[in-house]
Amino acid sequence: FTTQPRYLGVTTRPPMDKGNVDFIPVMYYRHGELPPGIICDVYMTPVSAPDKHGYCSFGSGLFMSKTMAAAARTVVAEVHEDFIRTGGENHIHVSEIDYFVEPTTPPAALPTTQRSEEEVAMTEVICTLIAAELIHDGDTVQIGLGSVSSPIGMYLGNKNDLGIHTEVIPGGIARLVKEGVITGKYKKINPGKVVASAGIGVFPDELDIIDGNPNFEFYDFTYTDDLRILVNQENYVAINNALAVDLGGQACSESFGPFMYTGTGGQTIFTITAAYCNPGRSIIVTPSSAMVKGRHISRIVPTLEPGSVVTAQRAFVDYVVTEYGIAELRGKSLKQRAATLIEVAHPDFQADLRREAKRIYHI
């Protein structure tokens, strides 16, 4: 069989590198419909045990299970007694399931990623800048999955009446709901509710906060990422990671050149949404530099490497944030964008970037 994922992670990157995975780019989501090219004959999914009404929960990871199960010829469900329950679409009736099985081995632990003290420090600076300057009381926030964006919840404790509409809830968000920081008071869609498709990286005590809490509603990706629904929000702030950003503001968040590393996910849709939800803000976060195979490289580059995927198109990128500051791009010319991006680049690379900016943009 051939694996055809829509997103790549630690378990799918190695076979992708060997040519054993056939990646499907997806950024088209319509509620209740499978994206083009996604075919599902047999769907295997973990669920909770049925409740007294015969409904099972998809636990802390709904993802696209609701739509996949509805489209599949056969549904096989593996029962987990410890799964949490939420509102929204996070349920499936026993009548929709063809086979139940019991798990015979515990789930395999995902490999852990070690981060250096320098990387942690850069993340702290970036998240502090965003929380202080770019997120305002009453905003509805989307948080992309990634080492720099995911921790943002740890820095929002002094805000008021925030809302959440995102793909994945990271750690810290559930605690902010419990503390009354996140209320969803001003959300136009699902007011008062934290909307997501899954919780990834949430702390153990946060699962207890989410379980049965009416403030949390989990929906299928086809709902959380449906542009037709999203554009009805107001004050929408999209925060997403990038692997590289060029001097025009284009963000590559899913590949190294033509070689896939992650996937589009909802980033493209969320950045577009932020542009339409006036006064929304689309924020791209990235450390200014990285060590790759022992070589120090800049994340701010003159042009993206040939074959790189443009995940966030430059016209929809309002801010780029590194540990050296905030580059505001909205409404600026290419020359102005290049100048402000160089200011937040790592000092070791600024001279080279200025030379390239002069060559490309005649600065």
Tab-separated table of C-alpha atoms in Angstrom:
chain	number	residue	atom	x	y	z
A	1	PHE	CA	0.000	0.000	0.000
A	2	THR	CA	0.994	3.626	-0.428
A	3	THR	CA	0.742	6.220	2.325
A	4	GLN	CA	-0.738	9.515	1.112
A	5	PRO	CA	-0.558	12.013	3.996
A	6	ARG	CA	-1.651	15.647	3.878
A	7	TYR	CA	0.878	16.617	6.534
A	8	LEU	CA	4.302	15.331	7.543
A	9	GLY	CA	5.678	14.745	11.021
A	10	VAL	CA	8.352	12.771	12.803
A	11	THR	CA	6.868	9.413	11.746
A	12	THR	CA	6.285	10.249	8.073
A	13	ARG	CA	9.363	12.311	7.174
A	14	PRO	CA	11.792	9.342	7.002
A	15	PRO	CA	9.654	7.313	4.555
A	16	MET	CA	8.962	10.514	2.594
A	17	ASP	CA	12.701	11.031	2.195
A	18	LYS	CA	12.987	7.473	0.854
A	19	GLY	CA	10.183	7.964	-1.652
A	20	ASN	CA	7.743	5.671	0.166
A	21	VAL	CA	5.181	8.398	0.870
A	22	ASP	CA	3.061	10.166	-1.749
A	23	PHE	CA	2.281	13.600	-0.293
A	24	ILE	CA	-1.019	15.334	-1.177
A	25	PRO	CA	-0.991	19.154	-0.860
A	26	VAL	CA	-4.256	20.281	0.727
A	27	MET	CA	-5.434	23.754	1.655
A	28	TYR	CA	-9.022	23.490	0.415
A	29	TYR	CA	-11.536	22.782	3.171
A	30	ARG	CA	-15.323	22.942	2.955
A	31	HIS	CA	-17.361	21.822	5.945
A	32	GLY	CA	-18.468	18.208	5.640
A	33	GLU	CA	-16.612	17.536	2.373
A	34	LEU	CA	-13.387	15.627	1.844
A	35	PRO	CA	-10.737	17.736	0.076
A	36	PRO	CA	-10.080	16.864	-3.578
A	37	GLY	CA	-7.969	13.757	-4.028
A	38	ILE	CA	-8.747	12.301	-0.589
A	39	ILE	CA	-10.340	8.872	-0.956
A	40	CYS	CA	-11.299	6.762	2.028
A	41	ASP	CA	-12.388	3.127	1.680
A	42	VAL	CA	-11.581	1.954	5.212
A	43	TYR	CA	-11.162	4.419	8.057
A	44	MET	CA	-9.443	3.354	11.267
A	45	THR	CA	-9.798	5.685	14.231
A	46	PRO	CA	-9.370	5.658	18.005
A	47	VAL	CA	-12.509	6.467	20.009
A	48	SER	CA	-13.793	6.430	23.563
A	49	ALA	CA	-16.196	3.799	24.834
A	50	PRO	CA	-19.834	4.592	23.989
A	51	ASP	CA	-21.813	6.710	26.439
A	52	LYS	CA	-25.341	5.773	27.552
A	53	HIS	CA	-26.729	7.235	24.318
A	54	GLY	CA	-24.358	5.210	22.134
A	55	TYR	CA	-21.980	8.063	21.241
A	56	CYS	CA	-18.209	7.667	21.209
A	57	SER	CA	-15.766	10.570	21.392
A	58	PHE	CA	-12.705	11.042	19.189
A	59	GLY	CA	-10.919	12.209	22.343
A	60	SER	CA	-8.351	15.004	22.152
A	61	GLY	CA	-7.757	14.496	18.425
A	62	LEU	CA	-10.743	14.880	16.089
A	63	PHE	CA	-8.753	16.145	13.081
A	64	MET	CA	-10.789	15.087	9.996
A	65	SER	CA	-12.294	11.954	11.534
A	66	LYS	CA	-15.926	13.060	11.297
A	67	THR	CA	-15.761	13.609	7.548
A	68	MET	CA	-13.505	10.599	6.895
A	69	ALA	CA	-15.821	8.241	8.798
A	70	ALA	CA	-18.863	9.542	6.930
A	71	ALA	CA	-17.147	8.982	3.581
A	72	ALA	CA	-15.665	5.555	4.325
A	73	ARG	CA	-17.150	2.244	3.236
A	74	THR	CA	-15.929	0.630	6.466
A	75	VAL	CA	-15.148	2.196	9.839
A	76	VAL	CA	-12.947	0.405	12.372
A	77	ALA	CA	-12.794	1.938	15.859
A	78	GLU	CA	-10.197	1.198	18.521
A	79	VAL	CA	-11.632	1.808	21.992
A	80	HIS	CA	-9.731	3.837	24.590
A	81	GLU	CA	-11.336	4.140	28.009
A	82	ASP	CA	-9.389	7.268	28.977
A	83	PHE	CA	-10.478	9.507	26.078
A	84	ILE	CA	-11.925	12.904	26.944
A	85	ARG	CA	-15.236	14.245	25.638
A	86	THR	CA	-15.946	17.710	24.265
A	87	GLY	CA	-18.763	19.553	22.564
A	88	GLY	CA	-18.967	20.389	18.876
A	89	GLU	CA	-18.639	17.540	16.375
A	90	ASN	CA	-16.424	15.388	18.557
A	91	HIS	CA	-18.618	12.302	18.482
A	92	ILE	CA	-19.670	9.319	16.399
A	93	HIS	CA	-22.612	6.979	17.046
A	94	VAL	CA	-22.109	3.237	17.347
A	95	SER	CA	-24.441	2.809	14.367
A	96	GLU	CA	-21.795	4.514	12.184
A	97	ILE	CA	-19.063	2.051	13.202
A	98	ASP	CA	-18.654	-1.356	11.563
A	99	TYR	CA	-16.062	-2.930	13.843
A	100	PHE	CA	-14.802	-2.268	17.368
A	101	VAL	CA	-11.374	-3.503	18.440
A	102	GLU	CA	-9.426	-3.300	21.668
A	103	PRO	CA	-5.870	-1.930	21.761
A	104	THR	CA	-3.371	-4.704	22.398
A	105	THR	CA	-0.296	-2.520	22.870
A	106	PRO	CA	0.141	0.978	24.289
A	107	PRO	CA	0.513	3.805	21.745
A	108	ALA	CA	4.087	4.310	20.597
A	109	ALA	CA	5.733	7.356	22.105
A	110	LEU	CA	6.667	10.039	19.607
A	111	PRO	CA	10.351	11.001	19.492
A	112	THR	CA	11.143	13.989	21.664
A	113	THR	CA	12.813	17.084	20.251
A	114	GLN	CA	15.658	18.548	22.279
A	115	ARG	CA	15.892	22.341	22.192
A	116	SER	CA	18.967	24.316	23.140
A	117	GLU	CA	18.924	27.097	25.728
A	118	GLU	CA	19.424	29.567	22.882
A	119	GLU	CA	16.367	28.265	21.042
A	120	VAL	CA	14.262	28.495	24.192
A	121	ALA	CA	15.466	32.047	24.815
A	122	MET	CA	14.615	33.096	21.237
A	123	THR	CA	11.125	31.668	21.611
A	124	GLU	CA	10.591	33.549	24.869
A	125	VAL	CA	11.565	36.860	23.254
A	126	ILE	CA	9.371	36.297	20.189
A	127	CYS	CA	6.308	35.284	22.216
A	128	THR	CA	6.800	38.206	24.603
A	129	LEU	CA	6.939	40.652	21.679
A	130	ILE	CA	3.750	39.241	20.136
A	131	ALA	CA	1.851	39.241	23.422
A	132	ALA	CA	2.896	42.804	24.261
A	133	GLU	CA	2.545	44.441	20.845
A	134	LEU	CA	0.312	42.440	18.525
A	135	ILE	CA	-2.434	40.714	20.534
A	136	HIS	CA	-5.118	42.945	22.016
A	137	ASP	CA	-7.992	42.389	24.434
A	138	GLY	CA	-10.980	40.868	22.658
A	139	ASP	CA	-8.989	39.356	19.776
A	140	THR	CA	-9.751	35.894	18.400
A	141	VAL	CA	-6.471	34.014	18.013
A	142	GLN	CA	-5.274	31.173	15.796
A	143	ILE	CA	-2.058	29.425	16.854
A	144	GLY	CA	-0.100	27.337	14.375
A	145	LEU	CA	1.598	24.161	15.545
A	146	GLY	CA	5.333	24.747	15.918
A	147	SER	CA	8.146	25.230	18.391
A	148	VAL	CA	7.979	29.038	18.279
A	149	SER	CA	4.237	29.711	17.953
A	150	SER	CA	2.816	26.957	20.170
A	151	PRO	CA	4.104	28.408	23.485
A	152	ILE	CA	2.300	31.761	22.950
A	153	GLY	CA	-0.413	30.787	25.436
A	154	MET	CA	2.132	30.989	28.241
A	155	TYR	CA	2.505	34.737	27.605
A	156	LEU	CA	-1.116	35.908	27.440
A	157	GLY	CA	-2.015	35.885	31.120
A	158	ASN	CA	-2.551	39.652	31.324
A	159	LYS	CA	-5.046	39.813	28.429
A	160	ASN	CA	-8.822	40.003	28.653
A	161	ASP	CA	-11.669	38.291	26.804
A	162	LEU	CA	-9.572	36.549	24.157
A	163	GLY	CA	-11.164	34.041	21.795
A	164	ILE	CA	-9.721	30.948	20.124
A	165	HIS	CA	-10.507	29.526	16.684
A	166	THR	CA	-7.638	27.339	15.577
A	167	GLU	CA	-6.698	23.900	14.283
A	168	VAL	CA	-4.792	22.705	17.333
A	169	ILE	CA	-4.899	23.844	20.950
A	170	PRO	CA	-1.338	23.930	22.351
A	171	GLY	CA	-0.291	23.907	25.985
A	172	GLY	CA	-1.397	26.802	28.175
A	173	ILE	CA	-4.686	27.614	26.447
A	174	ALA	CA	-6.922	25.503	28.701
A	175	ARG	CA	-5.395	27.125	31.778
A	176	LEU	CA	-6.225	30.563	30.351
A	177	VAL	CA	-9.843	29.458	29.965
A	178	LYS	CA	-9.916	28.332	33.585
A	179	GLU	CA	-8.377	31.647	34.669
A	180	GLY	CA	-10.948	33.683	32.727
A	181	VAL	CA	-8.461	35.164	30.237
A	182	ILE	CA	-10.061	33.346	27.294
A	183	THR	CA	-13.825	33.886	27.254
A	184	GLY	CA	-14.715	34.192	23.575
A	185	LYS	CA	-16.954	37.096	24.531
A	186	TYR	CA	-16.395	38.991	21.283
A	187	LYS	CA	-16.246	36.084	18.847
A	188	LYS	CA	-18.693	36.321	15.972
A	189	ILE	CA	-18.586	32.586	15.185
A	190	ASN	CA	-19.074	30.136	18.087
A	191	PRO	CA	-19.143	32.954	20.662
A	192	GLY	CA	-17.972	31.912	24.098
A	193	LYS	CA	-16.381	28.714	22.777
A	194	VAL	CA	-12.803	27.595	22.230
A	195	VAL	CA	-12.928	26.033	18.757
A	196	ALA	CA	-10.279	23.586	17.538
A	197	SER	CA	-9.930	20.127	16.033
A	198	ALA	CA	-7.432	18.726	18.530
A	199	GLY	CA	-5.236	19.365	21.528
A	200	ILE	CA	-1.541	18.695	20.929
A	201	GLY	CA	1.074	19.417	23.566
A	202	VAL	CA	-1.530	20.241	26.198
A	203	PHE	CA	-0.405	19.656	29.760
A	204	PRO	CA	-1.879	16.636	31.620
A	205	ASP	CA	-3.940	18.824	33.968
A	206	GLU	CA	-5.379	20.640	30.948
A	207	LEU	CA	-7.030	17.484	29.633
A	208	ASP	CA	-9.019	17.459	32.876
A	209	ILE	CA	-9.986	21.098	32.261
A	210	ILE	CA	-11.165	20.322	28.708
A	211	ASP	CA	-12.978	17.052	29.491
A	212	GLY	CA	-16.733	17.728	29.552
A	213	ASN	CA	-16.183	21.495	29.681
A	214	PRO	CA	-18.925	23.264	27.671
A	215	ASN	CA	-16.468	26.053	26.777
A	216	PHE	CA	-14.554	23.692	24.443
A	217	GLU	CA	-15.907	22.582	21.087
A	218	PHE	CA	-13.899	20.336	18.773
A	219	TYR	CA	-14.790	20.347	15.087
A	220	ASP	CA	-13.492	18.644	11.987
A	221	PHE	CA	-10.696	20.354	10.001
A	222	THR	CA	-13.287	20.962	7.319
A	223	TYR	CA	-15.010	23.337	9.746
A	224	THR	CA	-12.075	24.962	11.550
A	225	ASP	CA	-10.351	25.678	8.217
A	226	ASP	CA	-13.353	26.623	6.085
A	227	LEU	CA	-12.612	30.095	4.703
A	228	ARG	CA	-16.315	30.789	4.198
A	229	ILE	CA	-16.833	30.453	7.955
A	230	LEU	CA	-13.598	32.080	9.086
A	231	VAL	CA	-14.050	35.387	7.253
A	232	ASN	CA	-17.062	36.158	9.447
A	233	GLN	CA	-14.803	36.566	12.482
A	234	GLU	CA	-13.533	39.980	13.557
A	235	ASN	CA	-10.200	40.984	15.104
A	236	TYR	CA	-8.693	37.695	13.985
A	237	VAL	CA	-4.997	37.173	14.712
A	238	ALA	CA	-3.189	34.341	12.907
A	239	ILE	CA	0.184	33.283	14.360
A	240	ASN	CA	2.186	30.788	12.308
A	241	ASN	CA	5.740	29.472	11.932
A	242	ALA	CA	8.032	29.713	8.923
A	243	LEU	CA	11.182	27.885	7.930
A	244	ALA	CA	12.312	30.838	5.809
A	245	VAL	CA	11.069	34.305	4.823
A	246	ASP	CA	12.367	36.171	1.785
A	247	LEU	CA	12.972	39.919	1.614
A	248	GLY	CA	9.594	40.450	-0.030
A	249	GLY	CA	7.755	38.783	2.846
A	250	GLN	CA	6.956	35.413	1.280
A	251	ALA	CA	6.993	32.665	3.908
A	252	CYS	CA	7.980	29.070	3.251
A	253	SER	CA	6.692	26.964	6.116
A	254	GLU	CA	6.668	23.435	4.755
A	255	SER	CA	9.723	22.557	2.672
A	256	PHE	CA	13.466	22.887	2.256
A	257	GLY	CA	13.619	23.772	-1.395
A	258	PRO	CA	11.439	21.156	-3.100
A	259	PHE	CA	11.823	18.626	-0.266
A	260	MET	CA	8.732	18.509	1.966
A	261	TYR	CA	9.172	18.805	5.730
A	262	THR	CA	5.669	19.440	7.098
A	263	GLY	CA	2.595	20.488	5.120
A	264	THR	CA	0.403	23.454	4.385
A	265	GLY	CA	-2.129	22.687	7.096
A	266	GLY	CA	-4.347	25.717	7.585
A	267	GLN	CA	-1.629	28.374	7.451
A	268	THR	CA	-2.501	29.709	4.002
A	269	ILE	CA	-6.203	29.929	4.866
A	270	PHE	CA	-5.558	31.540	8.242
A	271	THR	CA	-3.246	34.205	6.834
A	272	ILE	CA	-5.839	35.092	4.199
A	273	THR	CA	-8.564	35.174	6.858
A	274	ALA	CA	-6.584	37.616	8.980
A	275	ALA	CA	-6.407	39.987	6.011
A	276	TYR	CA	-10.180	39.951	5.578
A	277	CYS	CA	-11.178	40.154	9.254
A	278	ASN	CA	-10.514	43.858	9.685
A	279	PRO	CA	-8.605	44.738	11.809
A	280	GLY	CA	-7.042	41.286	11.643
A	281	ARG	CA	-3.319	40.561	11.839
A	282	SER	CA	-1.312	37.844	10.115
A	283	ILE	CA	1.897	37.126	12.030
A	284	ILE	CA	4.753	34.912	10.850
A	285	VAL	CA	7.258	33.873	13.523
A	286	THR	CA	10.726	32.474	12.992
A	287	PRO	CA	14.061	32.524	14.765
A	288	SER	CA	16.430	34.799	12.871
A	289	SER	CA	18.853	31.935	12.249
A	290	ALA	CA	19.366	28.219	12.715
A	291	MET	CA	22.083	25.591	12.852
A	292	VAL	CA	21.651	23.064	10.017
A	293	LYS	CA	24.160	20.218	9.851
A	294	GLY	CA	26.679	22.293	11.786
A	295	ARG	CA	26.235	25.347	9.556
A	296	HIS	CA	24.818	28.677	10.780
A	297	ILE	CA	22.163	29.871	8.324
A	298	SER	CA	19.792	32.833	8.161
A	299	ARG	CA	16.022	32.307	8.222
A	300	ILE	CA	15.614	35.692	6.538
A	301	VAL	CA	16.836	35.130	2.975
A	302	PRO	CA	17.142	37.275	-0.171
A	303	THR	CA	15.003	34.854	-2.160
A	304	LEU	CA	13.541	31.489	-1.267
A	305	GLU	CA	15.529	28.456	-2.349
A	306	PRO	CA	14.374	27.143	-5.761
A	307	GLY	CA	11.453	24.758	-5.370
A	308	SER	CA	10.405	26.164	-1.976
A	309	VAL	CA	6.698	26.148	-1.234
A	310	VAL	CA	5.205	29.611	-0.676
A	311	THR	CA	2.877	28.829	2.204
A	312	ALA	CA	1.995	32.425	3.125
A	313	GLN	CA	1.911	34.765	0.135
A	314	ARG	CA	3.586	38.103	0.814
A	315	ALA	CA	0.448	40.209	0.310
A	316	PHE	CA	-1.136	38.389	3.268
A	317	VAL	CA	1.821	38.634	5.675
A	318	ASP	CA	1.408	41.641	7.965
A	319	TYR	CA	4.214	41.039	10.477
A	320	VAL	CA	7.341	38.914	10.695
A	321	VAL	CA	8.702	38.486	14.218
A	322	THR	CA	12.165	37.247	15.178
A	323	GLU	CA	14.060	37.586	18.454
A	324	TYR	CA	15.442	40.872	17.061
A	325	GLY	CA	12.086	42.569	16.725
A	326	ILE	CA	8.892	43.028	14.734
A	327	ALA	CA	8.980	43.775	11.003
A	328	GLU	CA	5.712	45.387	9.938
A	329	LEU	CA	5.082	44.681	6.252
A	330	ARG	CA	1.464	45.580	5.629
A	331	GLY	CA	1.140	48.362	3.052
A	332	LYS	CA	4.876	48.628	2.428
A	333	SER	CA	6.706	48.510	-0.886
A	334	LEU	CA	9.216	45.794	-1.699
A	335	LYS	CA	12.097	48.156	-0.891
A	336	GLN	CA	10.536	49.057	2.448
A	337	ARG	CA	9.797	45.397	3.231
A	338	ALA	CA	13.376	44.380	2.524
A	339	ALA	CA	14.751	47.169	4.736
A	340	THR	CA	12.543	46.327	7.718
A	341	LEU	CA	13.142	42.575	7.410
A	342	ILE	CA	16.906	43.097	7.384
A	343	GLU	CA	16.543	44.971	10.679
A	344	VAL	CA	15.134	41.834	12.378
A	345	ALA	CA	17.590	39.437	10.720
A	346	HIS	CA	20.533	37.990	12.643
A	347	PRO	CA	23.401	40.547	12.731
A	348	ASP	CA	25.801	38.011	11.208
A	349	PHE	CA	23.812	38.056	7.972
A	350	GLN	CA	22.646	41.643	7.705
A	351	ALA	CA	25.549	42.846	5.544
A	352	ASP	CA	25.003	40.078	2.983
A	353	LEU	CA	21.258	40.727	2.997
A	354	ARG	CA	21.815	44.438	2.336
A	355	ARG	CA	24.033	43.633	-0.636
A	356	GLU	CA	21.410	41.302	-2.063
A	357	ALA	CA	18.618	43.804	-1.386
A	358	LYS	CA	20.583	46.408	-3.340
A	359	ARG	CA	21.021	43.985	-6.226
A	360	ILE	CA	17.381	42.849	-6.297
A	361	TYR	CA	15.457	45.942	-5.237
A	362	HIS	CA	17.986	48.715	-5.987
A	363	ILE	CA	17.838	49.961	-2.418
